[in-house]
Amino acid sequence: MKYRLIKPVNENYCTIEQILTNRGIKHEDIKHYLNTTDDDINSPLLFGEERLKRAAVTLINTIKNNLRCIVIVDSDCDGFTSSAVLINYLYDLFPTWVENNLTWFIHEGKQHGLSDFELTEDIVLLIIPDASSNDYEYHKQLKEKGIDIIILDHHEAERESENAIVINNQLSNYPNKNLSGVGVTWQFCRYLDDLLNTSYADKYIDLVALGNMADMMSMVSIETKHLITKGFKEENIKNPFIAYMADKNSYSLGGKVTPMGAAFYIAPYVNAIVRSGTLEEKQLIFKSMLKFEAFKKIPSTKRGHKAGEEEQLVIQAIRTANNVKNRQTRAQDAGLEFLERMIDEKHLLDNKVLLFLLEPGQIDKNIAGLIANKFMAKYQRPCCILTKVEECYEDEYWYEDGDCYLTTLKTRVSYQGSARGCDKTGIANFKDICEQCPSTIFAEGHQSAFGLGIDCGTIGDGGEEVFGEGIYQFIDYTNEALKDINDEAIYYVDYIYNSTNVNPQNILDIAGLDDLWGKDIDEPLIAIKNLKITKDMITLMSPDKSPTLKIILPNKVALIKFGSSQEEYEQFLTEGYIEIDVVGKCNKNEWNGWVNPQIFIEDYDIVDSSKYFF
């Protein structure tokens, strides 16, 4: 285990000053960062007034003429919240039109954009929040059919589509590039508010907070930080799904919704539905985000319900989300076990990228990204989980005079799936690295989380296999590109204590800042070195259910390690001492009016031991 101070501790700084300067916030900006206001929200006009006006006129004309519109709901939490903001907002303005002329499309799998959308209704307008900026060919096809397209997106794209109205912070002068799709959608609603002299957009700030947090937008951005902080204030949590989910997980959330709390106890349930839910289950959860749907009475599915019994849709949605999350966890655990064996059998750790090449059906493709996240964190290196794709096509050979003389059937082989970078080891541009490899077909998404395809060549009609070079090329290319990256985990800590100077108040101060942590404002880690543990300092709690080590230091600071075991506990039962180095996160335990500092152990090393201790 290695750990390192982010920066030397400045004795003139208080705890929050030390931590925020460690995260790259300038000391002179800290007061502003901690006290953001609505003045920190950018004007929607920065997306480009001409674009906004075209989109607004197109939408309002559709509504004015009582024509039909479809909203494409993208396949993640940001996508669900983006579409929910838009539809809820339009319902405030035009409830009759929304009920009669606006519908939405939800992907059956985890597709994005227009790849699986088929035009089956008499519509004139398609709105796509959080996706489709680069679906140029689909835009052209739909435009040729007379359909207008409005895109409200934040993903990178090569250029602005000439066949769609694209409002995208990456393709405009909008200064905050760390605003997710729901933020872009909300800003479009704010523009409509200004245009129509209304004020409905701010009612949906909780959805804006959840979508930005779920999509891992950087909280170094003042605007993004303000929107997330404001959205999770108790008085602003009004969305039925968010409010009921927060209530259900109140104990785990500590009685309030913080950014990291939402990232662990609300957003994953939406993503579980997207990855592992049926289309019916996805529809249920999405409707629970719509205020005009959430409280409708529907037939109960609760275990033991009576015939004809009804319940509110949002109540059923919360229970369904929990069931699907449990279902996903079981599938994830089975996938992790299967792939762990593959790591050993195929020596996958010999390369810089943990690359899994799977046959169809070996892993549910909808949870591949989730599993890739787990392996990336465990092995501290990029991870790609790709499945073989075979596409048949006819290859024709021609005479010089233009007559076709031979048609042969061939199969193009590729591996496609999910890729994850590893920011912790300094790989901030893994998507770019993959994109530059000659055998890469596509690398689409965010820098650290994206879809990846690798070309492997063709199989001819004679059965001869001529593919494989693309994979070797990808391995060689990434090994070279990442040759200087250390794949051993290093814990970057804000403070290093020794066994005699652990500061209880410092721990409580850090624990009290839990509403600040998010992307790029990481929750602090601290290290304690040369900590001598004797058997009278340590206990094993709940040994039969969920074994947890608890170490009480002489100054009453408690060290807690979850997921322990009887064997681990017994190694500390010596007549002398076990000396360890510890890395952990700060927490406070509140009980019966008492507040005590705790450290949740992330990792530790045994560095010394002695049979006797005097």
Coordinates of C-alpha atoms in Angstrom, one line a residue:
M1 CA 0.0 0.0 0.0
K2 CA 1.4 3.4 -1.0
Y3 CA 0.1 6.8 0.1
R4 CA 1.3 10.3 -0.5
L5 CA 0.4 13.8 0.6
I6 CA -1.4 15.7 -2.1
K7 CA 0.4 18.9 -0.9
P8 CA 2.4 19.7 2.2
V9 CA 0.1 20.8 5.0
N10 CA 0.0 24.6 5.3
E11 CA -0.2 25.4 9.0
N12 CA -1.9 28.7 8.3
Y13 CA -4.8 27.0 6.6
C14 CA -7.9 25.7 8.3
T15 CA -9.1 22.2 7.3
I16 CA -11.4 23.3 4.5
E17 CA -8.8 25.6 3.1
Q18 CA -6.2 22.8 3.0
I19 CA -8.6 20.4 1.3
L20 CA -10.0 22.7 -1.3
T21 CA -6.5 24.0 -2.3
N22 CA -5.5 20.4 -2.6
R23 CA -8.4 20.0 -5.1
G24 CA -7.2 22.9 -7.2
I25 CA -9.4 25.7 -5.9
K26 CA -7.3 28.8 -5.5
H27 CA -7.2 30.1 -1.9
E28 CA -8.6 33.5 -2.9
D29 CA -11.6 31.7 -4.5
I30 CA -12.6 29.5 -1.6
K31 CA -15.0 31.9 0.0
H32 CA -16.8 32.3 -3.3
Y33 CA -16.8 28.5 -3.9
L34 CA -18.4 27.9 -0.5
N35 CA -21.0 30.6 -1.0
T36 CA -22.2 30.4 -4.6
T37 CA -25.4 32.1 -5.6
D38 CA -27.7 32.1 -8.6
D39 CA -25.4 34.8 -10.1
D40 CA -23.1 31.9 -10.8
I41 CA -25.6 30.4 -13.3
N42 CA -24.7 31.3 -16.9
S43 CA -27.1 32.9 -19.3
P44 CA -28.8 30.4 -21.7
L45 CA -28.0 32.9 -24.5
L46 CA -24.4 31.7 -24.4
F47 CA -25.6 28.6 -26.3
G48 CA -26.2 30.9 -29.2
E49 CA -29.4 33.0 -29.4
E50 CA -30.1 32.0 -33.0
R51 CA -30.0 28.3 -32.1
L52 CA -32.2 28.9 -29.1
K53 CA -34.7 31.0 -31.0
R54 CA -35.0 28.4 -33.8
A55 CA -35.6 25.6 -31.3
A56 CA -38.2 27.7 -29.4
V57 CA -40.1 28.7 -32.5
T58 CA -40.0 25.1 -33.8
L59 CA -41.4 23.8 -30.5
I60 CA -44.0 26.5 -30.0
N61 CA -45.3 26.2 -33.6
T62 CA -45.7 22.4 -33.0
I63 CA -47.7 23.1 -29.9
K64 CA -49.7 26.0 -31.4
N65 CA -50.8 23.8 -34.4
N66 CA -51.6 20.9 -32.1
L67 CA -49.1 18.6 -33.8
R68 CA -47.3 15.5 -32.4
C69 CA -43.9 15.3 -30.8
I70 CA -41.7 12.5 -29.4
V71 CA -39.0 12.9 -26.7
I72 CA -36.2 10.3 -26.9
V73 CA -35.3 9.3 -23.3
D74 CA -31.6 8.5 -23.2
S75 CA -30.4 5.4 -21.4
D76 CA -28.9 6.6 -18.2
C77 CA -29.8 8.7 -15.1
D78 CA -28.8 11.9 -16.9
G79 CA -31.0 10.9 -19.8
F80 CA -34.0 10.1 -17.6
T81 CA -33.7 13.4 -15.6
S82 CA -33.2 15.4 -18.8
S83 CA -36.4 14.2 -20.4
A84 CA -38.3 14.4 -17.1
V85 CA -37.3 18.1 -16.8
L86 CA -38.5 18.9 -20.3
I87 CA -41.8 17.0 -20.1
N88 CA -42.6 18.3 -16.6
Y89 CA -41.8 21.9 -17.7
L90 CA -43.9 21.6 -20.9
Y91 CA -46.8 20.2 -18.8
D92 CA -46.7 23.4 -16.7
L93 CA -47.2 25.5 -19.8
F94 CA -49.3 23.3 -22.1
P95 CA -50.9 20.4 -20.1
T96 CA -53.5 19.5 -22.7
W97 CA -51.0 19.4 -25.5
V98 CA -48.6 17.2 -23.4
E99 CA -51.4 14.8 -22.5
N100 CA -52.7 14.5 -26.1
N101 CA -49.7 15.1 -28.4
L102 CA -46.4 14.4 -26.6
T103 CA -45.1 10.9 -26.2
W104 CA -41.7 9.5 -25.3
F105 CA -39.6 6.7 -26.5
I106 CA -37.4 4.5 -24.1
H107 CA -34.8 2.2 -25.5
E108 CA -35.2 -1.5 -24.8
G109 CA -31.5 -1.9 -24.0
K110 CA -28.8 0.6 -23.2
Q111 CA -28.7 2.2 -26.6
H112 CA -28.2 5.9 -27.1
G113 CA -29.4 8.4 -29.6
L114 CA -31.4 7.3 -32.6
S115 CA -29.7 3.9 -33.3
D116 CA -32.8 1.8 -32.5
F117 CA -35.6 4.4 -33.1
E118 CA -38.1 3.6 -35.8
L119 CA -40.6 6.2 -36.9
T120 CA -44.1 4.7 -36.4
E121 CA -46.2 7.8 -35.5
D122 CA -47.4 10.8 -37.4
I123 CA -45.0 13.3 -35.7
V124 CA -43.5 16.5 -36.9
L125 CA -40.9 17.1 -34.1
L126 CA -38.4 14.9 -32.3
I127 CA -36.6 16.2 -29.2
I128 CA -33.5 14.4 -28.0
P129 CA -32.1 15.4 -24.6
D130 CA -28.7 14.2 -23.6
A131 CA -27.8 12.4 -26.8
S132 CA -27.6 12.3 -30.6
S133 CA -25.3 15.3 -31.4
N134 CA -23.3 13.0 -33.8
D135 CA -26.2 11.0 -35.3
Y136 CA -25.6 12.8 -38.6
E137 CA -27.0 10.2 -41.0
Y138 CA -30.2 9.7 -38.9
H139 CA -30.7 13.4 -38.8
K140 CA -30.5 13.6 -42.5
Q141 CA -33.0 10.7 -43.0
L142 CA -35.5 12.2 -40.6
K143 CA -35.2 15.7 -42.1
E144 CA -35.8 14.3 -45.5
K145 CA -39.1 13.0 -44.2
G146 CA -40.1 16.5 -43.0
I147 CA -39.4 15.9 -39.3
D148 CA -37.7 18.7 -37.2
I149 CA -35.2 17.7 -34.6
I150 CA -34.1 19.5 -31.4
I151 CA -31.0 18.2 -29.6
L152 CA -30.2 19.3 -26.0
D153 CA -26.9 17.6 -25.4
H154 CA -23.5 17.9 -23.8
H155 CA -21.5 15.1 -25.5
E156 CA -18.5 15.9 -27.7
A157 CA -19.1 15.8 -31.5
E158 CA -17.0 16.5 -34.6
R159 CA -19.3 19.2 -35.9
E160 CA -22.8 20.7 -35.6
S161 CA -25.4 18.8 -37.6
E162 CA -26.8 20.7 -40.5
N163 CA -30.1 18.7 -40.3
A164 CA -31.0 19.3 -36.6
I165 CA -31.1 22.2 -34.2
V166 CA -28.3 21.4 -31.8
I167 CA -28.0 23.1 -28.4
N168 CA -24.8 21.7 -26.9
N169 CA -22.3 23.3 -24.5
Q170 CA -19.4 21.5 -26.3
L171 CA -20.4 23.0 -29.7
S172 CA -21.0 26.6 -28.6
N173 CA -19.5 29.4 -26.6
Y174 CA -21.2 28.2 -23.4
P175 CA -18.3 28.4 -20.9
N176 CA -19.1 25.5 -18.6
K177 CA -18.2 22.3 -20.4
N178 CA -18.9 20.4 -17.2
L179 CA -22.7 20.7 -17.5
S180 CA -24.6 17.5 -18.3
G181 CA -27.5 16.9 -20.5
V182 CA -30.1 17.8 -17.9
G183 CA -28.3 21.1 -17.3
V184 CA -28.5 21.9 -21.0
T185 CA -32.2 20.9 -21.1
W186 CA -32.9 23.0 -18.0
Q187 CA -31.2 26.0 -19.6
F188 CA -33.4 25.7 -22.7
C189 CA -36.4 25.7 -20.3
R190 CA -35.0 28.9 -18.7
Y191 CA -34.8 30.5 -22.2
L192 CA -38.4 29.6 -22.8
D193 CA -39.3 31.1 -19.4
D194 CA -37.7 34.4 -20.5
L195 CA -39.4 34.2 -23.9
L196 CA -42.9 33.5 -22.5
N197 CA -42.6 35.6 -19.3
T198 CA -43.0 32.5 -17.1
S199 CA -41.0 31.0 -14.2
Y200 CA -41.3 27.2 -14.1
A201 CA -37.8 25.9 -14.8
D202 CA -36.5 26.3 -11.2
K203 CA -39.1 23.9 -10.0
Y204 CA -37.0 21.1 -11.4
I205 CA -33.6 22.0 -9.9
D206 CA -33.5 18.7 -8.0
L207 CA -33.6 16.7 -11.3
V208 CA -30.8 18.9 -12.5
A209 CA -28.7 18.1 -9.5
L210 CA -29.3 14.4 -9.8
G211 CA -28.5 14.2 -13.5
N212 CA -25.3 16.2 -13.1
M213 CA -24.1 14.2 -10.1
A214 CA -25.0 10.8 -11.8
D215 CA -23.1 11.8 -15.0
M216 CA -20.0 12.7 -12.9
M217 CA -19.8 16.3 -13.9
S218 CA -16.9 18.2 -12.3
M219 CA -17.8 20.1 -9.1
V220 CA -14.7 22.3 -9.6
S221 CA -17.1 24.2 -12.0
I222 CA -18.7 26.9 -9.9
E223 CA -22.0 26.7 -11.9
T224 CA -22.2 22.9 -11.7
K225 CA -21.4 23.0 -8.0
H226 CA -24.1 25.6 -7.4
L227 CA -26.7 23.7 -9.3
I228 CA -26.0 20.4 -7.5
T229 CA -25.8 22.0 -4.0
K230 CA -29.0 24.0 -4.6
G231 CA -30.9 21.1 -6.1
F232 CA -30.2 18.8 -3.1
K233 CA -31.4 21.4 -0.5
E234 CA -34.3 19.9 1.4
E235 CA -36.7 22.6 0.3
N236 CA -35.9 22.0 -3.4
I237 CA -36.4 18.2 -3.4
K238 CA -39.9 18.0 -5.0
N239 CA -39.6 15.4 -7.7
P240 CA -41.7 12.4 -6.6
F241 CA -39.0 9.8 -7.5
I242 CA -36.2 11.7 -5.8
A243 CA -38.2 12.5 -2.7
Y244 CA -39.6 9.0 -2.2
M245 CA -36.2 7.4 -2.9
A246 CA -34.5 9.8 -0.4
D247 CA -37.1 8.9 2.2
K248 CA -36.6 5.1 1.6
N249 CA -32.8 5.5 2.0
S250 CA -33.0 8.1 4.7
Y251 CA -30.8 6.1 7.2
S252 CA -28.1 5.4 4.6
L253 CA -28.2 9.1 3.5
G254 CA -27.8 10.3 7.1
G255 CA -31.1 12.1 7.0
K256 CA -30.1 14.5 4.1
V257 CA -29.3 14.2 0.4
T258 CA -25.7 15.1 -0.3
P259 CA -24.1 14.8 -3.7
M260 CA -22.2 11.7 -2.8
G261 CA -25.3 10.3 -1.0
A262 CA -27.3 10.7 -4.2
A263 CA -24.5 9.1 -6.2
F264 CA -24.7 6.0 -4.0
Y265 CA -28.3 5.7 -3.0
I266 CA -30.5 7.3 -5.7
A267 CA -28.7 7.4 -9.1
P268 CA -27.7 3.7 -9.1
Y269 CA -31.3 2.7 -8.9
V270 CA -32.1 4.6 -12.1
N271 CA -29.0 3.1 -13.8
A272 CA -30.0 -0.4 -12.6
I273 CA -33.4 0.0 -14.3
V274 CA -31.7 1.2 -17.5
R275 CA -29.3 -1.7 -17.5
S276 CA -31.3 -4.6 -16.1
G277 CA -35.0 -3.6 -16.2
T278 CA -37.6 -4.6 -18.7
L279 CA -39.2 -1.9 -20.9
E280 CA -42.2 -2.0 -18.7
E281 CA -40.1 -1.4 -15.6
K282 CA -38.2 1.5 -17.3
Q283 CA -41.5 3.1 -18.2
L284 CA -42.7 2.8 -14.6
I285 CA -39.6 4.5 -13.2
F286 CA -39.6 7.3 -15.8
K287 CA -43.3 8.0 -15.1
S288 CA -42.5 8.3 -11.4
M289 CA -40.4 11.3 -12.4
L290 CA -43.4 13.0 -14.0
K291 CA -45.6 14.9 -11.6
F292 CA -48.7 14.3 -13.6
E293 CA -48.1 10.5 -13.7
A294 CA -46.4 9.7 -10.4
F295 CA -49.4 9.8 -8.1
K296 CA -51.9 8.0 -10.3
K297 CA -53.4 4.9 -8.8
I298 CA -52.4 1.7 -10.6
P299 CA -53.0 -2.0 -9.8
S300 CA -50.9 -3.1 -6.9
T301 CA -48.0 -5.6 -7.4
K302 CA -47.1 -5.7 -3.8
R303 CA -46.6 -9.2 -2.4
G304 CA -49.8 -10.4 -0.8
H305 CA -52.0 -7.7 -2.4
K306 CA -55.7 -8.3 -2.6
A307 CA -57.6 -8.5 -5.9
G308 CA -58.4 -5.1 -7.2
E309 CA -56.1 -3.3 -4.7
E310 CA -54.4 -0.2 -6.1
E311 CA -51.3 1.9 -5.1
Q312 CA -49.7 5.1 -6.2
L313 CA -47.4 4.6 -9.2
V314 CA -44.4 6.2 -7.5
I315 CA -44.7 3.7 -4.6
Q316 CA -44.6 0.8 -7.0
A317 CA -41.8 2.4 -8.9
I318 CA -39.6 2.7 -5.8
R319 CA -40.2 -1.0 -4.9
T320 CA -39.5 -2.0 -8.5
A321 CA -36.3 0.0 -8.6
N322 CA -35.1 -1.8 -5.4
N323 CA -36.0 -5.2 -6.9
V324 CA -34.2 -4.6 -10.1
K325 CA -31.2 -3.2 -8.3
N326 CA -31.0 -6.5 -6.3
R327 CA -31.4 -8.4 -9.6
Q328 CA -28.6 -6.5 -11.2
T329 CA -26.3 -7.0 -8.2
R330 CA -26.8 -10.8 -8.5
A331 CA -25.9 -10.6 -12.2
Q332 CA -23.0 -8.4 -11.5
D333 CA -21.6 -10.7 -8.9
A334 CA -21.8 -13.7 -11.2
G335 CA -20.1 -11.7 -14.0
L336 CA -17.3 -10.5 -11.6
E337 CA -16.7 -14.1 -10.6
F338 CA -16.6 -15.3 -14.2
L339 CA -14.2 -12.6 -15.3
E340 CA -11.9 -12.9 -12.3
R341 CA -11.2 -16.5 -13.4
M342 CA -10.5 -15.2 -16.9
I343 CA -7.9 -12.7 -15.6
D344 CA -5.9 -15.6 -14.1
E345 CA -6.4 -18.0 -16.9
K346 CA -5.5 -15.6 -19.7
H347 CA -2.9 -13.5 -17.8
L348 CA -4.8 -10.3 -18.5
L349 CA -2.8 -8.3 -16.0
D350 CA 0.3 -8.6 -18.2
N351 CA -0.9 -5.6 -20.2
K352 CA -1.6 -2.0 -19.3
V353 CA -5.3 -2.3 -20.2
L354 CA -7.5 -5.0 -18.7
L355 CA -9.1 -6.3 -21.9
F356 CA -11.8 -8.9 -21.9
L357 CA -12.8 -10.5 -25.2
L358 CA -16.1 -12.4 -24.8
E359 CA -18.4 -14.5 -26.8
P360 CA -22.0 -13.4 -27.0
G361 CA -24.0 -14.3 -23.9
Q362 CA -21.1 -14.7 -21.5
I363 CA -21.9 -11.4 -19.8
D364 CA -25.1 -9.3 -20.0
K365 CA -23.9 -6.4 -22.2
N366 CA -26.1 -4.0 -20.3
I367 CA -24.1 -4.4 -17.1
A368 CA -20.6 -4.6 -18.8
G369 CA -19.9 -0.9 -18.0
L370 CA -20.8 -1.5 -14.4
I371 CA -18.5 -4.5 -14.1
A372 CA -15.7 -2.5 -15.9
N373 CA -16.0 0.2 -13.2
K374 CA -15.4 -2.4 -10.5
F375 CA -12.4 -3.9 -12.2
M376 CA -10.9 -0.5 -13.0
A377 CA -11.1 0.5 -9.4
K378 CA -9.8 -2.8 -8.1
Y379 CA -6.8 -3.2 -10.5
Q380 CA -6.1 0.6 -11.0
R381 CA -5.9 0.4 -14.8
P382 CA -8.3 1.0 -17.7
C383 CA -10.7 -1.8 -18.4
C384 CA -12.6 -2.8 -21.6
I385 CA -15.3 -5.5 -21.6
L386 CA -16.0 -6.3 -25.3
T387 CA -18.2 -9.0 -26.9
K388 CA -17.7 -10.5 -30.4
V389 CA -19.9 -9.1 -33.1
E390 CA -20.2 -10.8 -36.5
E391 CA -21.8 -9.0 -39.5
C392 CA -22.3 -10.8 -42.8
Y393 CA -21.9 -9.1 -46.1
E394 CA -21.5 -9.9 -49.8
D395 CA -18.2 -9.0 -51.4
E396 CA -18.4 -8.7 -55.2
Y397 CA -15.5 -9.0 -57.7
W398 CA -15.8 -7.2 -61.1
Y399 CA -14.4 -7.6 -64.5
E400 CA -12.6 -4.6 -66.0
D401 CA -15.6 -4.1 -68.3
G402 CA -17.9 -3.7 -65.4
D403 CA -19.6 -7.2 -65.4
C404 CA -19.9 -8.9 -62.0
Y405 CA -18.3 -12.3 -62.1
L406 CA -18.2 -13.4 -58.5
T407 CA -20.1 -12.8 -55.3
T408 CA -18.7 -14.2 -52.1
L409 CA -20.1 -14.2 -48.6
K410 CA -17.9 -12.8 -45.9
T411 CA -18.2 -12.0 -42.2
R412 CA -16.7 -9.0 -40.6
V413 CA -15.7 -9.6 -37.0
S414 CA -15.3 -6.9 -34.3
Y415 CA -15.4 -6.7 -30.5
Q416 CA -17.7 -4.1 -29.1
G417 CA -18.7 -3.0 -25.6
S418 CA -17.8 -0.8 -22.7
A419 CA -14.5 0.9 -21.8
R420 CA -13.4 2.7 -18.6
G421 CA -10.4 4.9 -18.1
C422 CA -8.6 5.3 -14.7
D423 CA -8.3 8.9 -13.5
K424 CA -6.6 7.8 -10.3
T425 CA -3.5 6.6 -12.1
G426 CA -3.4 9.8 -14.3
I427 CA -5.1 8.5 -17.4
A428 CA -7.5 11.4 -18.1
N429 CA -7.8 10.8 -21.9
F430 CA -8.3 7.1 -22.4
K431 CA -11.0 7.6 -25.0
D432 CA -8.6 9.7 -27.1
I433 CA -5.9 7.0 -26.8
C434 CA -8.3 4.4 -28.0
E435 CA -9.6 6.6 -30.8
Q436 CA -6.0 7.0 -32.2
C437 CA -5.4 3.3 -32.4
P438 CA -5.7 2.3 -36.1
S439 CA -7.9 -0.8 -35.4
T440 CA -10.5 1.2 -33.4
I441 CA -13.9 1.4 -35.2
F442 CA -15.4 3.8 -32.7
A443 CA -14.9 5.3 -29.3
E444 CA -17.9 7.3 -28.3
G445 CA -18.8 8.9 -25.0
H446 CA -16.9 10.5 -22.2
Q447 CA -13.1 10.4 -21.7
S448 CA -13.3 7.9 -18.9
A449 CA -16.6 6.0 -19.8
F450 CA -17.4 5.2 -23.4
G451 CA -18.4 2.7 -25.9
L452 CA -15.6 1.0 -27.8
G453 CA -15.4 -1.1 -31.0
I454 CA -12.2 -2.8 -32.3
D455 CA -12.0 -4.2 -35.9
C456 CA -10.7 -7.7 -36.3
G457 CA -11.0 -8.2 -40.0
T458 CA -13.0 -10.8 -41.9
I459 CA -13.7 -14.5 -42.2
G460 CA -14.1 -15.6 -45.8
D461 CA -16.6 -18.1 -47.2
G462 CA -14.0 -20.8 -47.1
G463 CA -13.9 -20.7 -43.4
E464 CA -10.4 -19.3 -43.2
E465 CA -9.9 -16.9 -40.3
V466 CA -8.0 -13.8 -41.2
F467 CA -8.8 -11.7 -38.1
G468 CA -7.0 -11.1 -34.9
E469 CA -4.5 -8.5 -35.9
G470 CA -6.7 -5.7 -34.8
I471 CA -6.7 -7.0 -31.2
Y472 CA -3.0 -7.4 -31.1
Q473 CA -2.6 -3.9 -32.6
F474 CA -4.9 -2.5 -29.9
I475 CA -2.9 -4.2 -27.1
D476 CA 0.5 -3.1 -28.5
Y477 CA -0.8 0.4 -29.1
T478 CA -2.2 0.9 -25.6
N479 CA 0.8 -0.7 -23.9
E480 CA 3.0 1.8 -25.6
A481 CA 0.7 4.8 -25.0
L482 CA 0.5 3.9 -21.3
K483 CA 4.0 2.6 -20.7
D484 CA 4.9 5.3 -18.2
I485 CA 1.7 4.8 -16.1
N486 CA 2.1 3.1 -12.8
D487 CA -0.8 0.7 -12.3
E488 CA -0.1 0.3 -8.6
A489 CA -2.7 2.1 -6.5
I490 CA -1.4 5.2 -4.7
Y491 CA -3.7 6.8 -2.1
Y492 CA -3.4 10.6 -2.2
V493 CA -4.1 11.9 1.3
D494 CA -4.8 15.3 2.8
Y495 CA -3.2 14.6 6.1
I496 CA -0.7 12.0 7.5
Y497 CA -0.7 11.4 11.2
N498 CA 1.4 9.1 13.3
S499 CA 0.1 7.0 16.2
T500 CA 0.4 9.8 18.7
N501 CA -1.0 12.9 17.0
V502 CA -4.3 11.7 15.4
N503 CA -6.4 14.9 15.7
P504 CA -10.1 14.1 16.7
Q505 CA -11.3 17.6 15.9
N506 CA -9.7 17.5 12.5
I507 CA -11.6 14.2 11.8
L508 CA -14.9 15.7 12.9
D509 CA -14.2 18.9 10.8
I510 CA -13.7 16.8 7.7
A511 CA -16.7 14.6 8.4
G512 CA -18.9 17.7 8.6
L513 CA -18.1 18.7 5.1
D514 CA -19.9 15.8 3.4
D515 CA -22.1 18.0 1.2
L516 CA -19.0 19.2 -0.7
W517 CA -17.7 15.9 -2.2
G518 CA -18.3 15.0 -5.8
K519 CA -16.4 14.6 -9.1
D520 CA -12.9 16.3 -8.8
I521 CA -13.7 17.4 -5.2
D522 CA -12.9 14.0 -3.9
E523 CA -13.8 13.0 -0.3
P524 CA -10.6 13.4 1.7
L525 CA -8.4 10.5 2.7
I526 CA -6.1 10.6 5.7
A527 CA -3.3 8.2 6.6
I528 CA -2.0 7.1 10.1
K529 CA 1.4 5.5 10.1
N530 CA 3.1 3.3 12.7
L531 CA -0.1 2.6 14.6
K532 CA 0.5 -0.1 17.2
I533 CA -2.6 -2.2 17.8
T534 CA -2.9 -4.4 20.9
K535 CA -5.6 -7.0 21.5
D536 CA -7.4 -4.9 24.1
M537 CA -7.9 -2.2 21.5
I538 CA -9.8 -4.3 18.9
T539 CA -13.2 -6.0 18.7
L540 CA -15.1 -7.9 16.0
M541 CA -18.7 -6.7 15.8
S542 CA -21.5 -8.8 14.3
P543 CA -19.2 -11.8 13.6
D544 CA -22.0 -14.0 12.3
K545 CA -23.7 -11.5 10.0
S546 CA -21.5 -8.7 8.7
P547 CA -18.1 -8.9 10.5
T548 CA -16.8 -5.5 11.2
L549 CA -13.4 -4.6 12.9
K550 CA -13.4 -1.8 15.4
I551 CA -10.2 -0.4 16.8
I552 CA -10.4 2.2 19.6
L553 CA -7.4 4.5 19.9
P554 CA -6.4 5.9 23.3
N555 CA -7.9 9.3 22.4
K556 CA -11.2 7.5 21.6
V557 CA -11.0 7.8 17.8
A558 CA -12.6 4.7 16.4
L559 CA -11.2 2.9 13.3
I560 CA -13.9 0.8 11.5
K561 CA -13.3 -1.8 8.8
F562 CA -16.4 -3.3 7.2
G563 CA -16.3 -6.7 5.4
S564 CA -13.8 -8.2 7.9
S565 CA -13.6 -11.8 9.0
Q566 CA -12.8 -14.0 12.1
E567 CA -9.4 -14.7 10.5
E568 CA -8.5 -11.1 10.1
Y569 CA -9.5 -10.3 13.6
E570 CA -7.5 -13.2 15.1
Q571 CA -4.2 -11.9 13.5
F572 CA -4.4 -9.0 15.9
L573 CA -4.8 -11.2 19.0
T574 CA -1.1 -11.3 20.0
E575 CA 0.5 -10.8 23.3
G576 CA 2.5 -7.9 21.8
Y577 CA 1.3 -5.6 19.1
I578 CA 0.7 -5.4 15.4
E579 CA 1.9 -2.2 13.8
I580 CA 0.0 -1.0 10.8
D581 CA -0.2 1.9 8.3
V582 CA -3.8 2.9 7.7
V583 CA -5.6 4.9 5.0
G584 CA -9.2 5.9 5.6
K585 CA -12.1 8.3 5.3
C586 CA -13.4 10.5 8.1
N587 CA -16.8 10.0 9.7
K588 CA -18.7 11.0 12.8
N589 CA -20.8 8.7 15.0
E590 CA -23.8 10.4 16.6
W591 CA -25.6 8.5 19.3
N592 CA -27.7 9.7 22.2
G593 CA -26.4 13.3 21.9
W594 CA -22.7 12.2 21.8
V595 CA -20.6 12.8 18.7
N596 CA -17.5 10.7 18.3
P597 CA -14.9 10.8 15.5
Q598 CA -14.5 7.7 13.3
I599 CA -12.2 6.6 10.5
F600 CA -13.6 4.1 7.9
I601 CA -10.6 2.0 6.9
E602 CA -10.0 1.9 3.1
D603 CA -6.8 -0.1 3.3
Y604 CA -4.0 -1.0 5.6
D605 CA -0.6 -2.7 5.7
I606 CA 1.0 -4.6 8.5
V607 CA 4.5 -3.1 8.8
D608 CA 5.8 -4.6 12.0
S609 CA 4.8 -6.8 15.0
S610 CA 6.2 -7.7 18.4
K611 CA 5.5 -10.6 20.7
Y612 CA 5.7 -8.4 23.7
F613 CA 4.6 -4.8 24.3
F614 CA 5.7 -2.7 27.3

